[in-house]
Amino acid sequence: MAKIMTTTAGNIVGDNQNSLSAGSRGPLLMQDYQLLEKLAHQNRERVPERVVHAKGSAAFGTLTINHDISKYTKAKVLQKGEQTRMFLRFSTVAGERGAADAERDVRGFAMKFYTKEGNWDLVGNNTPVFFIRDPQKFPDFIHTQKRHPRTNLRSNTAAWDFWSLSPESLHQVTILMSDRGLPVGYRNINGYGSHTYSLINDKGERTWVKFHFKTKQGIKNYTNAQASEVVGKCRESSQRDLYESIEKGDFPKWDFQIQVMSDEQAKNCPFNPFDLTKVWPHADYPMIDVGVMELNENPANYFAQVEQASFSPSNVVPGISWSPDKMLQARIFSYADAHRYRVGTHYEMLPINKPIVEVNTYHMDGSMNFAEPKSTDAYYEPNSFGGAVEDKSYVEPPFGVNGDGYRYDHREGNDDFSQPRALFMLMSDSQKAQLFSNIADAMDGVPDEIRNRQIALFEQVHIEYANGVRKALGK
């Protein structure tokens, strides 16, 4: 008889698959203690490196806005002619700090913009989608990417077991196992905000948005065989490439573009536009040019700037905000919580994280409070002693919420096959052959039961997909 899952307090868990949300599209409810416990516990599982995205490289640069998108947003950082200093940290996701750069993995693409209205952090990847859509499954997924608790080895079986039981992962798995899963270097990847965010204009009108950064250096990738050779010579191949290109004045650049969707379009969209496993078709939601991002300055001290850099999607500025994306809402909590644990309570006082604007909060004491604030009578709010006050003009417009609070099954009625099928059909014969070969390599040692379960999912994407993997596996 199977054991019954409980919380750390011994309370029985009724649903470990779906977060508690207001309506099937969210937003999430803070009373979902099981979700908060899982996320908070995961943030404290490893010391001191990042739980995920541990191996990273970074550089300073500028974001320059060349096009007028003021009809969508009042954010000063996104107004035509504005140039903003920023910091971009690239990373692998699964590997530890000592892992090799040239490994098949998603690449992190985390940006911090030091704007005139405070810091704006855009924490994304080099893929527009992710493996899961409900944050209840994030700690479970990351466990499959880390080391087995008994062998201390990475486990292909764990990864494919989880993916084969999670059809929503098909889109991201197809990207990861394609040629784009092994980029030559950080200069040769696109970056995506991945989540759906929102833009708010000076009329208080909200528009849903996707952020894209397209590399001007071109997409370049390794085969598995090429990457093995590279790793044998240099484990920091991507970091070396980025650092040396900036040192010699060959500054990498990305075109900054957005997609937008009105609230009416979102309501009538045939899929959930706040689902992190989905892309917005470019034909329906065309790309809009915004500006150019350039990296032009290497960090002066790796630990002080790259290791202590702390990004969180909770950091937004007036005119840029969030959406009912369940994964985004959970990251708003978990990223900042991870930094408080890993770096320290006052992590945003560190030079790399400190905004260029004046900071006025009522936070007190705690570790690393090195600002040496002068004590006043205004140490709470509201007060009668001239302390900082709120400004109602910055309150965001409301967004609609409907539905009963419930743990909605995020897989029920969801099409997890059409978008991976569209991606597969865009691939050339050589790209498909590489996809099949990469999957076969990654399935080394995986039990047939799990392989067959995953192939059955590939078959629902396209019969050619399934047959190609079968052939590559020698079936």
Coordinates of C-alpha atoms in Angstrom, one line a residue:
M1 CA 0.0 0.0 0.0
A2 CA 1.4 3.4 -1.0
K3 CA 2.3 5.8 1.7
I4 CA 0.2 9.0 2.1
M5 CA 2.0 12.2 1.3
T6 CA 1.9 14.9 4.0
T7 CA 3.3 18.3 4.7
T8 CA 6.3 18.7 7.1
A9 CA 3.7 19.0 9.9
G10 CA 2.2 15.7 9.0
N11 CA -1.0 17.1 7.3
I12 CA -2.2 14.9 4.5
V13 CA -1.7 16.4 1.0
G14 CA -4.8 16.0 -1.2
D15 CA -3.3 17.3 -4.4
N16 CA 0.4 17.6 -5.2
Q17 CA -0.1 18.4 -8.9
N18 CA -2.1 21.7 -9.1
S19 CA -1.7 25.0 -7.3
L20 CA -4.7 26.7 -5.6
S21 CA -5.9 29.4 -7.9
A22 CA -8.8 31.8 -8.4
G23 CA -10.2 30.3 -11.6
S24 CA -8.4 27.9 -13.9
R25 CA -6.2 30.7 -15.3
G26 CA -5.2 32.1 -11.9
P27 CA -4.0 34.1 -10.1
L28 CA -2.7 32.0 -7.2
L29 CA -4.0 32.1 -3.6
M30 CA -1.6 32.7 -0.8
Q31 CA -3.4 30.2 1.4
D32 CA -1.8 27.4 -0.7
Y33 CA 0.6 26.5 2.1
Q34 CA 1.7 23.3 0.3
L35 CA 3.0 25.3 -2.6
L36 CA 4.7 27.9 -0.4
E37 CA 6.3 25.2 1.7
K38 CA 7.7 23.4 -1.4
L39 CA 9.1 26.6 -2.9
A40 CA 10.5 27.9 0.4
H41 CA 12.1 24.5 1.2
Q42 CA 13.6 24.2 -2.2
N43 CA 15.3 27.6 -1.8
R44 CA 17.0 26.2 1.3
E45 CA 18.1 22.8 0.0
R46 CA 21.7 23.7 -1.0
V47 CA 24.3 26.0 0.4
P48 CA 25.8 28.3 -0.7
E49 CA 25.5 28.2 -4.5
R50 CA 22.2 28.9 -6.3
V51 CA 19.8 26.0 -6.3
V52 CA 19.4 26.4 -10.0
H53 CA 21.4 28.5 -12.5
A54 CA 24.5 28.0 -10.3
K55 CA 27.1 28.2 -13.1
G56 CA 27.0 31.7 -14.6
S57 CA 28.8 34.4 -16.6
A58 CA 27.8 38.1 -16.8
A59 CA 28.5 41.5 -18.2
F60 CA 27.3 45.1 -18.0
G61 CA 25.8 46.9 -20.9
T62 CA 23.1 49.3 -22.1
L63 CA 19.6 49.0 -23.3
T64 CA 18.7 51.7 -25.9
I65 CA 15.1 52.3 -27.0
N66 CA 14.9 53.3 -30.7
H67 CA 11.1 52.9 -31.3
D68 CA 8.0 54.5 -29.8
I69 CA 5.9 52.1 -27.8
S70 CA 4.4 54.8 -25.4
K71 CA 0.9 53.7 -26.5
Y72 CA 1.5 50.5 -24.5
T73 CA 3.6 51.7 -21.6
K74 CA 4.5 54.7 -19.5
A75 CA 7.7 53.0 -18.2
K76 CA 10.5 55.6 -18.5
V77 CA 13.0 52.8 -19.3
L78 CA 11.0 51.9 -22.5
Q79 CA 10.5 55.4 -23.9
K80 CA 12.1 56.2 -27.3
G81 CA 15.6 57.7 -26.9
E82 CA 16.2 56.3 -23.4
Q83 CA 19.4 54.5 -22.6
T84 CA 19.7 52.5 -19.4
R85 CA 22.7 50.7 -17.8
M86 CA 22.1 47.1 -17.2
F87 CA 23.6 43.8 -16.1
L88 CA 23.0 40.5 -17.8
R89 CA 23.9 37.1 -16.2
F90 CA 23.9 34.0 -18.4
S91 CA 23.9 30.6 -16.9
T92 CA 23.2 26.9 -17.3
V93 CA 20.3 25.6 -15.3
A94 CA 21.0 22.1 -13.9
G95 CA 24.8 22.0 -13.5
E96 CA 26.7 23.0 -10.3
R97 CA 29.2 25.8 -10.3
G98 CA 31.9 23.5 -11.5
A99 CA 29.9 22.1 -14.4
A100 CA 31.1 22.6 -18.0
D101 CA 29.5 25.4 -20.1
A102 CA 29.1 23.2 -23.2
E103 CA 26.5 20.9 -21.8
R104 CA 23.0 20.2 -23.1
D105 CA 20.8 22.4 -21.0
V106 CA 18.6 25.5 -21.0
R107 CA 20.5 28.7 -20.6
G108 CA 19.4 31.4 -18.1
F109 CA 19.1 35.0 -19.4
A110 CA 18.7 37.2 -16.4
M111 CA 18.7 41.0 -16.8
K112 CA 18.8 43.8 -14.3
F113 CA 18.1 47.3 -15.6
Y114 CA 19.1 50.2 -13.3
T115 CA 16.3 52.6 -14.3
K116 CA 15.3 56.1 -13.1
E117 CA 12.3 54.5 -11.4
G118 CA 14.1 51.7 -9.6
N119 CA 15.4 48.3 -10.7
W120 CA 13.6 46.3 -13.3
D121 CA 14.6 42.7 -13.4
L122 CA 13.6 40.5 -16.3
V123 CA 14.5 36.9 -15.4
G124 CA 14.3 34.6 -18.5
N125 CA 15.9 31.9 -20.5
N126 CA 17.1 31.2 -24.0
T127 CA 13.8 29.4 -24.7
P128 CA 10.3 31.0 -24.9
V129 CA 8.7 28.1 -23.0
F130 CA 9.4 25.9 -20.0
F131 CA 8.9 22.3 -18.9
I132 CA 6.0 22.9 -16.5
R133 CA 3.1 25.3 -16.2
D134 CA 2.2 24.9 -12.5
P135 CA 4.8 25.9 -9.9
Q136 CA 3.6 23.0 -7.7
K137 CA 5.8 20.9 -9.9
F138 CA 8.9 23.1 -10.0
P139 CA 10.7 21.5 -7.0
D140 CA 9.9 18.1 -8.3
F141 CA 11.2 18.9 -11.8
I142 CA 14.5 20.4 -10.4
H143 CA 15.0 17.3 -8.3
T144 CA 15.1 15.3 -11.5
Q145 CA 17.9 17.5 -12.9
K146 CA 20.1 17.3 -9.8
R147 CA 22.0 14.3 -8.4
H148 CA 20.4 11.1 -7.2
P149 CA 20.5 11.0 -3.4
R150 CA 22.1 7.6 -3.2
T151 CA 24.5 7.5 -6.2
N152 CA 25.2 11.2 -6.3
L153 CA 25.1 10.9 -10.1
R154 CA 22.8 12.7 -12.6
S155 CA 19.9 10.4 -13.5
N156 CA 18.6 10.1 -17.1
T157 CA 15.9 7.9 -15.7
A158 CA 14.6 10.5 -13.3
A159 CA 14.5 13.2 -16.0
W160 CA 12.6 11.0 -18.5
D161 CA 10.4 9.5 -15.9
F162 CA 9.2 13.0 -14.9
W163 CA 8.9 14.2 -18.6
S164 CA 7.0 11.1 -19.7
L165 CA 4.5 11.6 -16.9
S166 CA 4.2 15.3 -17.7
P167 CA 3.0 15.9 -21.3
E168 CA 3.2 19.7 -20.8
S169 CA 7.0 19.3 -21.0
L170 CA 6.9 18.2 -24.7
H171 CA 7.5 21.7 -26.1
Q172 CA 10.5 22.4 -24.0
V173 CA 11.9 18.9 -24.3
T174 CA 11.8 19.2 -28.1
I175 CA 13.7 22.5 -27.9
L176 CA 16.2 21.1 -25.4
M177 CA 16.9 18.0 -27.5
S178 CA 17.1 19.9 -30.7
D179 CA 20.3 21.6 -32.0
R180 CA 19.4 24.7 -29.9
G181 CA 19.9 22.7 -26.7
L182 CA 23.7 23.0 -27.0
P183 CA 24.7 26.6 -27.9
V184 CA 28.3 27.5 -28.9
G185 CA 28.3 30.4 -26.5
Y186 CA 26.2 32.9 -24.7
R187 CA 26.6 35.5 -27.5
N188 CA 24.9 33.1 -29.8
I189 CA 21.5 32.6 -28.0
N190 CA 18.3 34.5 -28.0
G191 CA 16.8 35.6 -24.7
Y192 CA 13.2 35.6 -23.7
G193 CA 11.2 36.9 -20.7
S194 CA 9.3 33.6 -21.4
H195 CA 6.4 34.6 -19.1
T196 CA 3.5 36.8 -20.1
Y197 CA 3.9 40.2 -18.4
S198 CA 1.8 43.4 -18.8
L199 CA 2.4 46.9 -19.9
I200 CA 0.4 49.9 -18.6
N201 CA 0.2 53.2 -20.4
D202 CA -0.4 56.7 -19.0
K203 CA -4.2 56.2 -19.4
G204 CA -4.1 53.2 -17.1
E205 CA -4.7 50.7 -19.9
R206 CA -3.2 47.3 -19.6
T207 CA -1.8 45.2 -22.4
W208 CA -0.3 41.7 -22.1
V209 CA 3.3 41.4 -23.4
K210 CA 6.1 38.9 -24.3
F211 CA 9.7 40.2 -24.2
H212 CA 12.2 38.9 -26.8
F213 CA 15.9 39.5 -27.3
K214 CA 17.2 38.2 -30.7
T215 CA 21.0 37.8 -31.0
K216 CA 22.7 39.8 -33.7
Q217 CA 25.6 37.4 -33.7
G218 CA 23.5 34.6 -35.1
I219 CA 22.3 31.3 -33.5
K220 CA 25.2 28.8 -33.4
N221 CA 25.1 25.4 -31.8
Y222 CA 27.3 22.3 -31.2
T223 CA 26.6 18.7 -31.8
N224 CA 27.1 16.3 -28.9
A225 CA 30.4 15.1 -30.4
Q226 CA 31.7 18.7 -30.9
A227 CA 30.7 19.7 -27.3
S228 CA 32.5 16.7 -25.9
E229 CA 35.7 17.9 -27.6
V230 CA 35.2 21.4 -26.3
V231 CA 34.6 20.2 -22.7
G232 CA 37.8 18.2 -22.9
K233 CA 39.8 21.4 -23.7
C234 CA 37.9 24.1 -21.7
R235 CA 35.1 23.8 -19.2
E236 CA 34.5 27.6 -19.3
S237 CA 34.1 27.8 -23.1
S238 CA 31.0 30.1 -23.0
Q239 CA 32.5 32.4 -20.3
R240 CA 35.8 32.6 -22.1
D241 CA 34.1 33.5 -25.4
L242 CA 32.0 36.2 -23.7
Y243 CA 34.8 37.7 -21.7
E244 CA 37.3 37.8 -24.5
S245 CA 35.0 39.2 -27.0
I246 CA 34.1 42.2 -24.7
E247 CA 37.8 42.7 -23.8
K248 CA 38.8 43.1 -27.4
G249 CA 35.9 45.5 -28.1
D250 CA 33.7 43.1 -30.0
F251 CA 30.5 43.9 -28.1
P252 CA 27.6 41.5 -28.5
K253 CA 24.2 42.9 -29.3
W254 CA 20.6 41.8 -29.3
D255 CA 17.5 43.3 -30.9
F256 CA 14.9 43.9 -28.3
Q257 CA 11.3 43.1 -29.5
I258 CA 7.9 42.6 -28.0
Q259 CA 4.6 40.8 -28.8
V260 CA 1.4 42.3 -27.4
M261 CA -2.1 41.0 -26.8
S262 CA -5.1 43.0 -25.7
D263 CA -7.3 41.8 -22.8
E264 CA -10.1 41.0 -25.3
Q265 CA -7.7 39.0 -27.4
A266 CA -6.5 37.1 -24.3
K267 CA -10.1 36.2 -23.4
N268 CA -10.8 34.9 -26.9
C269 CA -7.4 33.2 -27.3
P270 CA -7.8 29.4 -28.2
F271 CA -5.1 28.6 -25.6
N272 CA -4.2 30.0 -22.2
P273 CA -1.9 33.0 -23.1
F274 CA -0.6 32.9 -19.5
D275 CA 0.6 29.3 -19.9
L276 CA 4.5 29.1 -19.8
T277 CA 4.5 26.0 -22.0
K278 CA 2.9 27.9 -24.9
V279 CA 4.2 30.5 -27.3
W280 CA 2.2 33.2 -29.0
P281 CA 2.1 32.6 -32.8
H282 CA 4.0 35.4 -34.6
A283 CA 1.4 35.4 -37.4
D284 CA -1.3 36.3 -34.8
Y285 CA 0.8 38.5 -32.5
P286 CA 3.6 40.0 -34.7
M287 CA 7.0 41.1 -33.4
I288 CA 7.3 44.8 -32.6
D289 CA 10.8 46.4 -32.7
V290 CA 11.7 48.3 -29.5
G291 CA 15.5 48.8 -29.3
V292 CA 18.9 47.2 -29.0
M293 CA 20.8 45.7 -26.0
E294 CA 24.6 45.8 -26.0
L295 CA 27.1 44.2 -23.6
N296 CA 30.3 46.3 -23.3
E297 CA 31.9 45.9 -19.9
N298 CA 33.2 42.9 -18.1
P299 CA 32.7 42.5 -14.3
A300 CA 35.6 43.8 -12.2
N301 CA 35.1 41.1 -9.5
Y302 CA 33.4 37.8 -10.2
F303 CA 32.2 37.1 -6.7
A304 CA 31.1 40.6 -5.8
Q305 CA 29.2 41.2 -9.0
V306 CA 28.3 37.9 -10.7
E307 CA 27.9 35.6 -7.7
Q308 CA 26.1 38.2 -5.5
A309 CA 23.9 39.5 -8.4
S310 CA 20.3 38.8 -7.3
F311 CA 17.5 38.9 -9.8
S312 CA 13.8 38.7 -9.1
P313 CA 10.7 39.2 -11.3
S314 CA 9.2 41.0 -8.2
N315 CA 11.3 44.0 -9.3
V316 CA 9.1 46.0 -11.8
V317 CA 8.7 49.7 -12.5
P318 CA 5.6 51.8 -13.2
G319 CA 4.3 50.8 -16.6
I320 CA 5.6 47.2 -16.4
S321 CA 3.8 44.6 -14.4
W322 CA 2.9 40.9 -14.0
S323 CA 0.1 38.7 -15.3
P324 CA -2.0 35.7 -14.0
D325 CA 0.8 33.4 -15.2
K326 CA 1.0 30.9 -12.3
M327 CA 4.7 30.2 -12.8
L328 CA 5.5 33.9 -12.8
Q329 CA 3.5 34.5 -9.6
A330 CA 5.3 31.8 -7.8
R331 CA 8.7 33.2 -8.9
I332 CA 7.8 36.6 -7.6
F333 CA 7.9 35.0 -4.1
S334 CA 10.6 32.3 -4.6
Y335 CA 13.4 34.4 -6.2
A336 CA 13.5 37.1 -3.6
D337 CA 13.2 34.5 -0.9
A338 CA 16.2 32.6 -2.4
H339 CA 18.3 35.8 -2.3
R340 CA 17.4 36.5 1.3
Y341 CA 18.6 33.1 2.2
R342 CA 21.6 32.7 -0.1
V343 CA 23.0 36.2 -0.1
G344 CA 21.5 37.9 3.0
T345 CA 18.5 39.7 4.3
H346 CA 19.6 43.1 2.8
Y347 CA 20.9 41.6 -0.5
E348 CA 19.6 44.7 -2.4
M349 CA 22.0 47.0 -0.5
L350 CA 25.0 45.3 -2.3
P351 CA 26.5 47.5 -5.0
I352 CA 25.6 45.1 -7.8
N353 CA 21.9 45.0 -6.7
K354 CA 21.5 48.6 -5.4
P355 CA 19.2 50.8 -7.5
I356 CA 20.3 54.2 -8.7
V357 CA 17.3 55.9 -7.1
E358 CA 16.8 56.7 -3.4
V359 CA 15.4 53.9 -1.3
N360 CA 12.9 54.5 1.5
T361 CA 11.5 51.5 3.3
Y362 CA 10.5 50.6 6.9
H363 CA 12.5 47.4 6.9
M364 CA 14.6 47.1 10.1
D365 CA 17.6 45.3 11.3
G366 CA 18.5 41.8 10.1
S367 CA 21.8 40.5 8.7
M368 CA 23.9 42.6 6.4
N369 CA 22.2 45.9 7.2
F370 CA 25.4 47.9 6.5
A371 CA 23.7 51.2 5.4
E372 CA 24.0 52.4 9.0
P373 CA 20.6 54.2 8.9
K374 CA 20.1 57.1 11.3
S375 CA 17.4 56.3 13.9
T376 CA 14.3 58.6 13.7
D377 CA 10.8 58.6 15.3
A378 CA 9.4 57.5 11.9
Y379 CA 10.2 53.8 12.1
Y380 CA 6.6 52.6 11.4
E381 CA 3.8 53.6 9.0
P382 CA 1.6 55.5 9.2
N383 CA 3.4 58.0 11.5
S384 CA 3.3 61.7 12.4
F385 CA 7.0 62.3 12.0
G386 CA 7.6 63.0 8.4
G387 CA 8.3 59.4 7.3
A388 CA 8.0 58.1 3.7
V389 CA 4.4 57.8 2.5
E390 CA 2.6 56.0 -0.2
D391 CA 1.7 57.6 -3.5
K392 CA -1.8 56.4 -4.7
S393 CA -1.1 57.7 -8.3
Y394 CA 1.2 54.6 -8.7
V395 CA -1.6 52.1 -7.9
E396 CA -2.0 49.8 -10.9
P397 CA -5.4 49.4 -12.7
P398 CA -7.3 46.2 -11.7
F399 CA -7.3 43.1 -13.8
G400 CA -10.3 40.7 -13.8
V401 CA -10.4 37.5 -11.8
N402 CA -13.1 34.9 -12.0
G403 CA -13.7 31.4 -10.8
D404 CA -13.8 29.6 -7.5
G405 CA -10.7 28.9 -5.4
Y406 CA -9.8 25.3 -6.3
R407 CA -6.8 23.1 -7.3
Y408 CA -7.6 23.1 -11.0
D409 CA -6.1 20.2 -13.0
H410 CA -3.7 22.1 -15.3
R411 CA -3.6 19.1 -17.7
E412 CA -7.3 18.7 -18.2
G413 CA -8.5 20.0 -21.6
N414 CA -5.0 21.4 -22.4
D415 CA -3.5 20.7 -25.8
D416 CA 0.2 19.9 -25.2
F417 CA 0.8 18.5 -28.6
S418 CA 0.0 21.2 -31.3
Q419 CA 2.8 23.6 -30.6
P420 CA 5.5 20.9 -30.3
R421 CA 4.1 19.5 -33.6
A422 CA 4.4 23.0 -35.2
L423 CA 8.0 23.3 -34.0
F424 CA 8.8 19.7 -35.2
M425 CA 7.4 20.4 -38.7
L426 CA 9.6 23.5 -39.0
M427 CA 12.7 21.5 -38.6
S428 CA 14.8 20.4 -41.6
D429 CA 15.6 16.7 -42.1
S430 CA 19.1 17.2 -40.6
Q431 CA 17.7 19.0 -37.6
K432 CA 15.2 16.2 -37.0
A433 CA 18.0 13.6 -37.3
Q434 CA 20.0 15.4 -34.7
L435 CA 16.9 15.7 -32.5
F436 CA 16.4 11.9 -32.7
S437 CA 20.1 11.2 -32.0
N438 CA 20.2 13.6 -29.0
I439 CA 17.1 12.0 -27.5
A440 CA 18.6 8.5 -27.9
D441 CA 21.9 9.7 -26.2
A442 CA 19.9 11.3 -23.4
M443 CA 17.9 8.1 -22.9
D444 CA 21.0 6.0 -22.2
G445 CA 20.3 3.7 -19.3
V446 CA 16.6 4.6 -19.1
P447 CA 14.3 1.6 -18.5
D448 CA 12.2 0.5 -21.5
E449 CA 8.9 1.2 -19.7
I450 CA 9.8 4.9 -19.4
R451 CA 11.3 5.1 -22.9
N452 CA 8.0 3.7 -24.3
R453 CA 5.9 6.0 -22.3
Q454 CA 7.8 9.0 -23.7
I455 CA 7.7 7.7 -27.2
A456 CA 3.9 7.4 -26.9
L457 CA 3.9 11.1 -26.1
F458 CA 6.1 11.8 -29.2
E459 CA 3.6 9.8 -31.2
Q460 CA 0.8 12.2 -30.3
V461 CA 3.0 15.0 -31.5
H462 CA 3.8 13.3 -34.8
I463 CA 4.3 9.7 -35.9
E464 CA 7.6 10.7 -37.6
Y465 CA 8.8 12.0 -34.3
A466 CA 8.1 8.8 -32.5
N467 CA 9.5 6.6 -35.3
G468 CA 12.6 8.7 -35.5
V469 CA 13.3 8.2 -31.8
R470 CA 12.6 4.5 -32.1
K471 CA 15.0 4.0 -34.9
A472 CA 17.7 6.0 -33.1
L473 CA 17.2 3.8 -30.1
G474 CA 17.6 0.7 -32.3
K475 CA 14.0 -0.4 -31.6

